[in-house]
mmCIF file of C-alpha atoms in Angstrom:
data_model
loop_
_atom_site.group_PDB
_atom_site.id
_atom_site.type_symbol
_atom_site.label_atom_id
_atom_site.label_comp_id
_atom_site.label_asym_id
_atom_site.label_seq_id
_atom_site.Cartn_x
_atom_site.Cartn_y
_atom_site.Cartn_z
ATOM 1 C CA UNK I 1 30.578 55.545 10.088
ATOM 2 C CA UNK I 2 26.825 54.519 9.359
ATOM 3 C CA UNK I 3 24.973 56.383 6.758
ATOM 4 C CA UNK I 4 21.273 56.379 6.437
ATOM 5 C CA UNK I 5 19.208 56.655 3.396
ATOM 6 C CA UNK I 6 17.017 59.571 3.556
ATOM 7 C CA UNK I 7 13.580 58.361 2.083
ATOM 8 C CA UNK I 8 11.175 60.888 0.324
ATOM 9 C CA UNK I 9 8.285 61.247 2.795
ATOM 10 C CA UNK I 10 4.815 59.842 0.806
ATOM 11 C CA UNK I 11 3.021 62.438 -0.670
ATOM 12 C CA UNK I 12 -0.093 63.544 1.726
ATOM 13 C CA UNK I 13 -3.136 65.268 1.014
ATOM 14 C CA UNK I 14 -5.303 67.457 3.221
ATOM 15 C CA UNK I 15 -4.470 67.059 6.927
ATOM 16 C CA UNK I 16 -1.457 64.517 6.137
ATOM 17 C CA UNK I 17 -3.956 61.931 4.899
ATOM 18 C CA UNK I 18 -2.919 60.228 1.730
ATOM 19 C CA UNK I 19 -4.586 61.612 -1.268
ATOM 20 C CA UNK I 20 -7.556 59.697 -2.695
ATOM 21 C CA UNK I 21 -7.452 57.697 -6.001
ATOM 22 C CA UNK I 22 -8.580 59.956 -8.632
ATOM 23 C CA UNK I 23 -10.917 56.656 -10.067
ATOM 24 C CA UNK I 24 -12.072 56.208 -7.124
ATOM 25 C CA UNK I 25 -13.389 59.550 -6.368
ATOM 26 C CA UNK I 26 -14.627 59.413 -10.205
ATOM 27 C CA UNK I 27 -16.487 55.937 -9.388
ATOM 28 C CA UNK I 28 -18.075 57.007 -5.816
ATOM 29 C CA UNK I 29 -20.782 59.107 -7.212
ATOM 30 C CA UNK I 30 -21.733 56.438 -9.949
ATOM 31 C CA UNK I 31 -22.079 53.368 -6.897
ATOM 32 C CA UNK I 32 -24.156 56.331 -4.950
ATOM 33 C CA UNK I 33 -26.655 56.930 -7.569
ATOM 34 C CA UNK I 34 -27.072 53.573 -9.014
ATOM 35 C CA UNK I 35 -29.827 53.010 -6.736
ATOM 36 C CA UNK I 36 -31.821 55.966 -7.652
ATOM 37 C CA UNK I 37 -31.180 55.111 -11.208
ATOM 38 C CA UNK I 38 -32.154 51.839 -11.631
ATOM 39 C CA UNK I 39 -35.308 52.765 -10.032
ATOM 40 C CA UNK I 40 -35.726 55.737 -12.512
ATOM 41 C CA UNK I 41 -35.034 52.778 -15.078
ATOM 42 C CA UNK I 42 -37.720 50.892 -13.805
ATOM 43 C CA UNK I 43 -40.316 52.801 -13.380
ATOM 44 C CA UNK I 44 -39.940 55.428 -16.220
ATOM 45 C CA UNK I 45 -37.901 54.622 -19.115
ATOM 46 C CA UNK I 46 -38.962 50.518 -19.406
ATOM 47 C CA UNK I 47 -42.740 51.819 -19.627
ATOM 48 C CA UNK I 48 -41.885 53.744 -21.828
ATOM 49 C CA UNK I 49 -40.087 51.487 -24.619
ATOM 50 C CA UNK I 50 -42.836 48.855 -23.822
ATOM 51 C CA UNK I 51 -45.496 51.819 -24.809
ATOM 52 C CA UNK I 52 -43.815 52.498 -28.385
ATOM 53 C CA UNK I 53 -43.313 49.200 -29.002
ATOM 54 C CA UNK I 54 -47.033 48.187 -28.033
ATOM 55 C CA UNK I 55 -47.929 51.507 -30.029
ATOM 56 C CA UNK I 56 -46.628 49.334 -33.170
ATOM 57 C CA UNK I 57 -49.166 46.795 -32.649
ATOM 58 C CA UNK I 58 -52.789 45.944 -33.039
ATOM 59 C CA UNK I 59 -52.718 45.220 -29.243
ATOM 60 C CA UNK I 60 -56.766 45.152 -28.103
ATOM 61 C CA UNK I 61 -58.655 43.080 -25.158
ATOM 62 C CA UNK I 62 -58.017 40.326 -26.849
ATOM 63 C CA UNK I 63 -54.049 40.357 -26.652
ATOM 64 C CA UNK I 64 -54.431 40.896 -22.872
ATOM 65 C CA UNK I 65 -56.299 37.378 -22.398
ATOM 66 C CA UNK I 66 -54.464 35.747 -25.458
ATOM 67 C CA UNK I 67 -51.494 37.602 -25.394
ATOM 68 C CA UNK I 68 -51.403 37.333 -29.512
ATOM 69 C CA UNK I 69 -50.661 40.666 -31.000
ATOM 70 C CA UNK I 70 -49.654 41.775 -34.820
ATOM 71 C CA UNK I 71 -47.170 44.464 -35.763
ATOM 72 C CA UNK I 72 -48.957 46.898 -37.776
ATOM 73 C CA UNK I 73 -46.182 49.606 -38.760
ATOM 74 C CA UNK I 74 -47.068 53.160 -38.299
ATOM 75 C CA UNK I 75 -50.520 52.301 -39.288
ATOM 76 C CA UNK I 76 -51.850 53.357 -35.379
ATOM 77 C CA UNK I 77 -50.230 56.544 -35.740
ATOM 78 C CA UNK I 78 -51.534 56.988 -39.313
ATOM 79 C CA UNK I 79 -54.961 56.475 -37.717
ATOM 80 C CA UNK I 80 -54.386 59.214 -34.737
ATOM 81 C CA UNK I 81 -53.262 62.028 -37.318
ATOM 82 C CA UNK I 82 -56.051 61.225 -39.516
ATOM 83 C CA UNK I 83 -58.795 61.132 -36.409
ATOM 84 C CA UNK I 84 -60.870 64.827 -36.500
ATOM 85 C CA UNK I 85 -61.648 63.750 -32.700
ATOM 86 C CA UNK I 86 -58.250 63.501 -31.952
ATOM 87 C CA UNK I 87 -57.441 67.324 -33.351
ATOM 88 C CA UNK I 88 -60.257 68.698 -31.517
ATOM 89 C CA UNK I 89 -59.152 66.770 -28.054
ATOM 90 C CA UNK I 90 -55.792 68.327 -29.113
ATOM 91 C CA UNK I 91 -57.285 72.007 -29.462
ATOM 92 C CA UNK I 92 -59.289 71.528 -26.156
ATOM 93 C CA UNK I 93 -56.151 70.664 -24.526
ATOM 94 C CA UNK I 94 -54.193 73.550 -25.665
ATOM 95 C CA UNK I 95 -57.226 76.061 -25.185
ATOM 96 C CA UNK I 96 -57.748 74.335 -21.531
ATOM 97 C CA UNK I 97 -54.339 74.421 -20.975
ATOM 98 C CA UNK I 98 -53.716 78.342 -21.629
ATOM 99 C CA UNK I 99 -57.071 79.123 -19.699
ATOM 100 C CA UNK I 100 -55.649 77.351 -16.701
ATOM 101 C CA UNK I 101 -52.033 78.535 -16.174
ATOM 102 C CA UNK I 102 -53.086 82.285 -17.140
ATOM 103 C CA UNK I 103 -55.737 81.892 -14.497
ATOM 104 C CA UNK I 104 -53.329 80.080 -11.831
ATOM 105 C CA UNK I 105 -50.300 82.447 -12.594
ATOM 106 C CA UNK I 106 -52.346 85.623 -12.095
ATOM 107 C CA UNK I 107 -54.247 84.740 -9.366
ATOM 108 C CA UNK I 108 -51.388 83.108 -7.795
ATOM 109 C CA UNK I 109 -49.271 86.804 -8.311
ATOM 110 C CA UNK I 110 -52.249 88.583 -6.882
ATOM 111 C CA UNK I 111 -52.041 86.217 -3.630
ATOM 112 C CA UNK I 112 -48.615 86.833 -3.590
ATOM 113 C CA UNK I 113 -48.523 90.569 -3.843
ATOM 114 C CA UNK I 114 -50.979 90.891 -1.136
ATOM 115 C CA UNK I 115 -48.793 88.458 1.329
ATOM 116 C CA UNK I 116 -46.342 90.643 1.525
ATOM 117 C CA UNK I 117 -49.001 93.578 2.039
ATOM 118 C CA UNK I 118 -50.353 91.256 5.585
ATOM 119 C CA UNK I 119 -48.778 91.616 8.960
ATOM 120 C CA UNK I 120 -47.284 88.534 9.774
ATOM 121 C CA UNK I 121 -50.231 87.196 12.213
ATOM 122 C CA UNK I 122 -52.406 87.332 9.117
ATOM 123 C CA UNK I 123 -49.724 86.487 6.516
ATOM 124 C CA UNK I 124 -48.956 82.571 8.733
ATOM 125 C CA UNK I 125 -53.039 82.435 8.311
ATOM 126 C CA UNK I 126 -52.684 82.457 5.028
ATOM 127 C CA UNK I 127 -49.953 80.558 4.433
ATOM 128 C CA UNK I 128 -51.815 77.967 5.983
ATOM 129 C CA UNK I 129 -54.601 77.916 4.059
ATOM 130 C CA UNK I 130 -52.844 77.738 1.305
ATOM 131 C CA UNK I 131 -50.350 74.365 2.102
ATOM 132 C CA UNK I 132 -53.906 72.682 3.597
ATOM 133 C CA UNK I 133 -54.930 73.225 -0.006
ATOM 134 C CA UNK I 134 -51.934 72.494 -1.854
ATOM 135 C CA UNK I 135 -51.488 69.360 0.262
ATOM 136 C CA UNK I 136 -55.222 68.160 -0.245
ATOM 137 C CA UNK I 137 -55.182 65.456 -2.750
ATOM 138 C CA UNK I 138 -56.882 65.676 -6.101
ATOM 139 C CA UNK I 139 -59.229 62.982 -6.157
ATOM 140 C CA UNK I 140 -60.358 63.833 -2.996
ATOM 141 C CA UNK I 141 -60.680 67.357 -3.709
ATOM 142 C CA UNK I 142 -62.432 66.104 -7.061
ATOM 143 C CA UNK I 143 -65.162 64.454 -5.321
ATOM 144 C CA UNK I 144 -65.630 66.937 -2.689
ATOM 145 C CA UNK I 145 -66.075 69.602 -5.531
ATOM 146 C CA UNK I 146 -69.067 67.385 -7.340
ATOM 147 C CA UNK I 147 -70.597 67.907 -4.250
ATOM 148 C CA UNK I 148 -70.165 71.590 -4.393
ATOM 149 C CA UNK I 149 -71.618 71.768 -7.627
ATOM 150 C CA UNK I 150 -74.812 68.916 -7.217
ATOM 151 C CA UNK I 151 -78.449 69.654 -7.788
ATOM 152 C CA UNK I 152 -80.313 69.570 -5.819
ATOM 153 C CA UNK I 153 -77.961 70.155 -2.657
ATOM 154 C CA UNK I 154 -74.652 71.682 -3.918
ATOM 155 C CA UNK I 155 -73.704 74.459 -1.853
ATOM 156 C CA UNK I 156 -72.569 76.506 -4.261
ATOM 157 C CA UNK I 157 -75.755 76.311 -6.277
ATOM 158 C CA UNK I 158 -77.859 77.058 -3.055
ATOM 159 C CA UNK I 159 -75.687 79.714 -2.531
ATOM 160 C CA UNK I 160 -75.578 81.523 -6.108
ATOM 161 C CA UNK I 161 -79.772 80.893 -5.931
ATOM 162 C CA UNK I 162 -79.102 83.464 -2.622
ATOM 163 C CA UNK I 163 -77.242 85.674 -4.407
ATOM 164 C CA UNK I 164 -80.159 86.045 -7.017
ATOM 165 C CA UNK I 165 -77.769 86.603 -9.603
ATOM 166 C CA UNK I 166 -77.941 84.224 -12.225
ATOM 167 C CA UNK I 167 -81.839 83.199 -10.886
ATOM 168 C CA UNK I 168 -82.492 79.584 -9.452
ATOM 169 C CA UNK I 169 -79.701 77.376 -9.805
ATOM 170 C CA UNK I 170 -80.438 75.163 -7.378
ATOM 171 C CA UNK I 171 -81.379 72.231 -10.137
ATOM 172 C CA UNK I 172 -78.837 73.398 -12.346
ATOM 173 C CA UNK I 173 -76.183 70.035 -13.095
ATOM 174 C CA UNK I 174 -73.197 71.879 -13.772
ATOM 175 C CA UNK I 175 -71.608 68.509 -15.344
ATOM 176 C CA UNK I 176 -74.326 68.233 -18.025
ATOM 177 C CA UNK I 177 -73.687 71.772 -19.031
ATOM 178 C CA UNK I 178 -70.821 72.423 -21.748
ATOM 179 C CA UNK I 179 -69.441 76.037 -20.308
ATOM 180 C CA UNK I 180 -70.111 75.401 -16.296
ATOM 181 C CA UNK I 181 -68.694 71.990 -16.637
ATOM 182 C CA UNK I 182 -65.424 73.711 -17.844
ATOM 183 C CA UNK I 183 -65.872 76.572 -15.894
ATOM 184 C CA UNK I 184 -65.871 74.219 -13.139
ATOM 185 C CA UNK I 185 -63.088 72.104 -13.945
ATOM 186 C CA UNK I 186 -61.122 75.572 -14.467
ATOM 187 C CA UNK I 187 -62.067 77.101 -11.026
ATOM 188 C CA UNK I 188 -60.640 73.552 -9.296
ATOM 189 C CA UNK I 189 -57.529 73.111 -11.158
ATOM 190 C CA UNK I 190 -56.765 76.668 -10.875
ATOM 191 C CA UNK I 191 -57.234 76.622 -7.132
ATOM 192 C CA UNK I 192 -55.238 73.732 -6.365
ATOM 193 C CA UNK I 193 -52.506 75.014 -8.662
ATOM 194 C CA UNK I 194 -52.821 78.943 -6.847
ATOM 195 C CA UNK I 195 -51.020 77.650 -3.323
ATOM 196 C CA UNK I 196 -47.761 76.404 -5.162
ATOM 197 C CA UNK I 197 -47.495 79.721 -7.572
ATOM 198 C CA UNK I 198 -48.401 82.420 -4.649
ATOM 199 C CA UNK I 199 -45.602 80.722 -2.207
ATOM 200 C CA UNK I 200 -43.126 80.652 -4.293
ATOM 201 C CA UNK I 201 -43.469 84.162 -6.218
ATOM 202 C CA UNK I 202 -43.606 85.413 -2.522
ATOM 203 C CA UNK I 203 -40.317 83.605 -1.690
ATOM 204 C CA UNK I 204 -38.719 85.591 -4.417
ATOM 205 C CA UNK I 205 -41.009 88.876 -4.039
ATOM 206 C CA UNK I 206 -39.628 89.180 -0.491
ATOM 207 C CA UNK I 207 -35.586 88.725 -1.828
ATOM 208 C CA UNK I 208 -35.834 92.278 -3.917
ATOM 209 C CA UNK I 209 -33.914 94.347 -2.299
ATOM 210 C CA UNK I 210 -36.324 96.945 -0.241
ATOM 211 C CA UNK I 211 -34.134 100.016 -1.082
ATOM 212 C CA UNK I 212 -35.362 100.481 -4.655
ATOM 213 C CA UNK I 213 -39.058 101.019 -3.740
ATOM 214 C CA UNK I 214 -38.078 103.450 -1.355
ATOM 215 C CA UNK I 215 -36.296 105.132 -3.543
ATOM 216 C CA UNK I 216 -38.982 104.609 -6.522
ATOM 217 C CA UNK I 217 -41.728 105.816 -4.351
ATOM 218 C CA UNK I 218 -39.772 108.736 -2.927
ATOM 219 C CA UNK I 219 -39.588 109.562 -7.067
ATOM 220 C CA UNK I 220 -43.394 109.568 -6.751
ATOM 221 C CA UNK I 221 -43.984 106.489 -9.184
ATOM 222 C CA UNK I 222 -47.361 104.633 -8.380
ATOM 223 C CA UNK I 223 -47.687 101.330 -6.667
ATOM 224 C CA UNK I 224 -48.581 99.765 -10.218
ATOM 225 C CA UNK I 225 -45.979 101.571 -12.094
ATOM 226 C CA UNK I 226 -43.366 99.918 -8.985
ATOM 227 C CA UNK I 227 -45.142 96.937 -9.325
ATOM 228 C CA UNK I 228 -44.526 97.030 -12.965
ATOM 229 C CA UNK I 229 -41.121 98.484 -13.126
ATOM 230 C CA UNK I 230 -39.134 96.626 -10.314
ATOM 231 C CA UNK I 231 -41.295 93.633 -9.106
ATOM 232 C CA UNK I 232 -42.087 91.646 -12.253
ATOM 233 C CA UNK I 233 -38.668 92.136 -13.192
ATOM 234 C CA UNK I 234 -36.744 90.523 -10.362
ATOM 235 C CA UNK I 235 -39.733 88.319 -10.690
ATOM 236 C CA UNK I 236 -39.274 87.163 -14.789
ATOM 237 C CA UNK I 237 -36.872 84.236 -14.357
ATOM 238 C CA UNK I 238 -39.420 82.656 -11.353
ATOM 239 C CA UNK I 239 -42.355 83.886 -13.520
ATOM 240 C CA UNK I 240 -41.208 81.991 -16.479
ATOM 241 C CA UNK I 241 -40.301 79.082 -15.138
ATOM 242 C CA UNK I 242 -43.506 78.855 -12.769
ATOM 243 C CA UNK I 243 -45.356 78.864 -16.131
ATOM 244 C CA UNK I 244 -43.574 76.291 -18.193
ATOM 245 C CA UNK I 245 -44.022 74.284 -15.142
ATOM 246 C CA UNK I 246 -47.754 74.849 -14.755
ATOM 247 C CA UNK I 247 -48.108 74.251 -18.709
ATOM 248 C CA UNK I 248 -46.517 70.435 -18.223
ATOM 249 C CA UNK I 249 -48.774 70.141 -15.151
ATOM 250 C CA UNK I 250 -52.104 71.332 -16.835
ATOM 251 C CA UNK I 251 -51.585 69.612 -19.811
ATOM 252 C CA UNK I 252 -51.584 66.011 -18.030
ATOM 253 C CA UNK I 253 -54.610 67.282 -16.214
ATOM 254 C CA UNK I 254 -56.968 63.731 -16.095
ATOM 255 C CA UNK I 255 -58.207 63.251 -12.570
ATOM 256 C CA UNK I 256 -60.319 66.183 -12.581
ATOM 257 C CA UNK I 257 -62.053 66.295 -15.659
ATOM 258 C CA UNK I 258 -62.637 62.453 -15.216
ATOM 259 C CA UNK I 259 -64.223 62.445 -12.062
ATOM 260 C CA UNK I 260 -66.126 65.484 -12.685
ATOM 261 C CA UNK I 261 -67.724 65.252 -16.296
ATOM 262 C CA UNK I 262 -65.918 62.063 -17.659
ATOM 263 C CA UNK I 263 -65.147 64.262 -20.823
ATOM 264 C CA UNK I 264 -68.554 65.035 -21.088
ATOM 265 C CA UNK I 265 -71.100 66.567 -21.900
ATOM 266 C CA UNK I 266 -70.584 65.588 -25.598
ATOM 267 C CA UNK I 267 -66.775 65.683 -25.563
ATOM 268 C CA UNK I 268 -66.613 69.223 -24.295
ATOM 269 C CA UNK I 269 -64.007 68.679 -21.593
ATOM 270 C CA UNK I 270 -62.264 65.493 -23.649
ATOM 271 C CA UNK I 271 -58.940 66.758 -23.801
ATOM 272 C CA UNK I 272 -56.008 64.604 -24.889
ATOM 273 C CA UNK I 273 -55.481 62.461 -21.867
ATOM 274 C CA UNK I 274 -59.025 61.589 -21.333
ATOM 275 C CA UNK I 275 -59.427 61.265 -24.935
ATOM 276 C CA UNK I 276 -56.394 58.688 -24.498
ATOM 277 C CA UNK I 277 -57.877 56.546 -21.517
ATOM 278 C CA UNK I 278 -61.152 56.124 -23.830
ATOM 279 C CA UNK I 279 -59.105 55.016 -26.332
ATOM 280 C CA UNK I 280 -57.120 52.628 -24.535
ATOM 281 C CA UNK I 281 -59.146 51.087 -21.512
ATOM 282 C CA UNK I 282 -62.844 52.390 -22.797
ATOM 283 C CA UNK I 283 -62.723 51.080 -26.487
ATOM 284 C CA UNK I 284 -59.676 48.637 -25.622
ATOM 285 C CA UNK I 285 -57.681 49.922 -28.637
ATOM 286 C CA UNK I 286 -54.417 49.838 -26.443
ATOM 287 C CA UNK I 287 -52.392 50.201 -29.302
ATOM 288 C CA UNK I 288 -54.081 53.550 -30.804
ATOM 289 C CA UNK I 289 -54.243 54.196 -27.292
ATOM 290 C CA UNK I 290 -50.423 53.722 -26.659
ATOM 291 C CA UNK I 291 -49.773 55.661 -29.886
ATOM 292 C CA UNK I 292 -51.626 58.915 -28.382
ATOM 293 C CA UNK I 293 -49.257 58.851 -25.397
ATOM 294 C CA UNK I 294 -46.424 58.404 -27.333
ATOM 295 C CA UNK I 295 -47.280 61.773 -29.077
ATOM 296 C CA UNK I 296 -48.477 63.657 -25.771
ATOM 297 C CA UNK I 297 -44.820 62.622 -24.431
ATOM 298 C CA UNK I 298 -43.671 64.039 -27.159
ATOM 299 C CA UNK I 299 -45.313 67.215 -27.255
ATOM 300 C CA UNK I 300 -44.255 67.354 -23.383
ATOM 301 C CA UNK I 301 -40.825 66.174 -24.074
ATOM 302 C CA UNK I 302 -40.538 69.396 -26.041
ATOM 303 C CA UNK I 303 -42.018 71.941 -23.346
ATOM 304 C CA UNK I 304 -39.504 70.050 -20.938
ATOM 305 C CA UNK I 305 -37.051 71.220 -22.805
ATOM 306 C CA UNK I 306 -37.579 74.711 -23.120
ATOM 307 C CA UNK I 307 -38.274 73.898 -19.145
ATOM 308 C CA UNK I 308 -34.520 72.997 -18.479
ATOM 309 C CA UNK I 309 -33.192 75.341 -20.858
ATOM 310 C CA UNK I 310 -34.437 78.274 -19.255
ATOM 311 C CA UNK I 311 -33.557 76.748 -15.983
ATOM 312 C CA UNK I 312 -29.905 76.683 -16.836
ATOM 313 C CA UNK I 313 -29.941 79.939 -18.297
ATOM 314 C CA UNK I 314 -31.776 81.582 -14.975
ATOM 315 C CA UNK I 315 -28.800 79.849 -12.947
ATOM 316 C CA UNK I 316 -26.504 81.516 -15.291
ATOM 317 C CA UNK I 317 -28.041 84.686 -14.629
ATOM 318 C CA UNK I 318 -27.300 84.947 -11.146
#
């Protein structure tokens, strides 16, 4: 009589497949984004421990050639915080920087509201228009708006002279005048920003549910009070987050005001990171300089945050 051992079949996961190593599942995310990490290493967070550490230092021109350098404490930043010109860069900044995203973010809601007003010919016109602007690179666009706004031949000065508004302006050197030099700046960073803003609030605009403005304008509410009452607020967590973004993004605006005015005329439009690149690579104080950026990091660091929080608490929301 032969007896056979029954043997417990192996365990088996989905499909009859034997069932994964749990450390190995834990491990194959780590080996896929070690790649992307050490680049993110590289690029971001070693520049920035060699910029406090150099932000310690009395590192000038003559350190680059020399490469001799003292550590000087806190002294650099005891020199920023005690700088009037770097407080009034700082005000600029934050003026600049509110003048911008309340221009972009209601111009941008304005663009939006009347996209979803255009039949859809029209509306892929303007959609258009708007990536070919959003795609057009800054310094480019930069130099192409100096030409906009020469004397002599700017187009934009020949054509306010038409208008016979403001008078002649066809001499008039926007970059050597305080207010139209920012008013320029302003009216190019807020149209480059406007594309980005009016797509996506009319990505969201077009998700609210059309039943409750039919039923709000069968109540006989106005367009504003609808506009008021149901779009901006399915429209608050994209709102919100569309302006903490554009307040990080305006607030590291250089290119512009560099090529445009340089921070001039007489420091108008020097705002904290033109006020750092004269610091740094005009006077060649590269350790005040590197002690300025270390602050504006921080001061973004901190609008970051309240970035991400409210990002995790809009994805709670939903």
């Amino acid at each position: 009589m032969s007896t056979s051992t029954e043997r417990p079949a192996p365990r088996t996961g989905t499909e009859g497949t034997p069932p994964r190593p749990r450390k190995r599942r834990q491990l194959a995310p780590a080996i896929l984004l070690t790649p992307a990490g050490l680049v993110m290493i590289a690029v971001t967070v070693l520049p920035i421990i060699l910029l406090v550490g150099i932000s310690f230092t009395d590192f000038n021109q003559r350190s680059l050639f020399t490469g001799t350098y003292s550590g000087v404490g806190v002294e650099q930043y005891t020199r920023v915080f005690t700088d009037p010109d770097f407080w009034l860069s700082l005000l600029r900044t934050i003026l600049f920087t509110a003048a911008m995203v309340i221009g972009s973010v209601v111009i941008g809601m304005a663009v939006a509201a009347l996209m979803t007003r255009l039949g859809p010919p029209m509306r892929y016109v303007v959609t258009v228009v708007l990536i070919c602007a959003w795609a057009m690179p800054n310094v480019a666009s930069s130099i192409v708006w100096t030409w906009l706004f020469q004397p002599g031949y700017g187009v934009l000065n020949w054509l306010l002279t038409r208008l016979m508004v403001f008078g002649d302006m066809t001499a008039t050197n926007w970059a050597q005048d305080p207010l139209l030099s920012a008013a320029s700046i302003w009216a190019l960073i807020v149209w480059q920003a406007v594309p980005f803003i009016a797509l996506t609030l009319y990505a969201a605009q077009i998700q609210i549910p059309i039943e409750y403005y039919e039923a709000a304008r069968l109540d006989g509410a106005s367009e504003w009070t609808i506009y008021r009452g149901i779009t901006l607020v399915f429209l608050k967590p994209t709102l919100l987050l569309i302006t903490i973004l554009s307040i990080i993004w305006d607030f590291n605006v250089f290119n512009q005001i560099w090529l445009i005015s340089r921070g001039g005329p007489d420091s108008a439009t020097t705002t904290l990171g033109v006020f750092t690149y004269q610091t740094a690579f005009v006077g060649f104080d590269l350790g005040g300089g590197a002690a300025i950026s270390v602050i504006s990091t921080v001061i973004l660091l901190g609008l970051t945050a309240v970035y991400i929080r409210n990002l995790i608490r809009s994805g709670e929301d939903l």
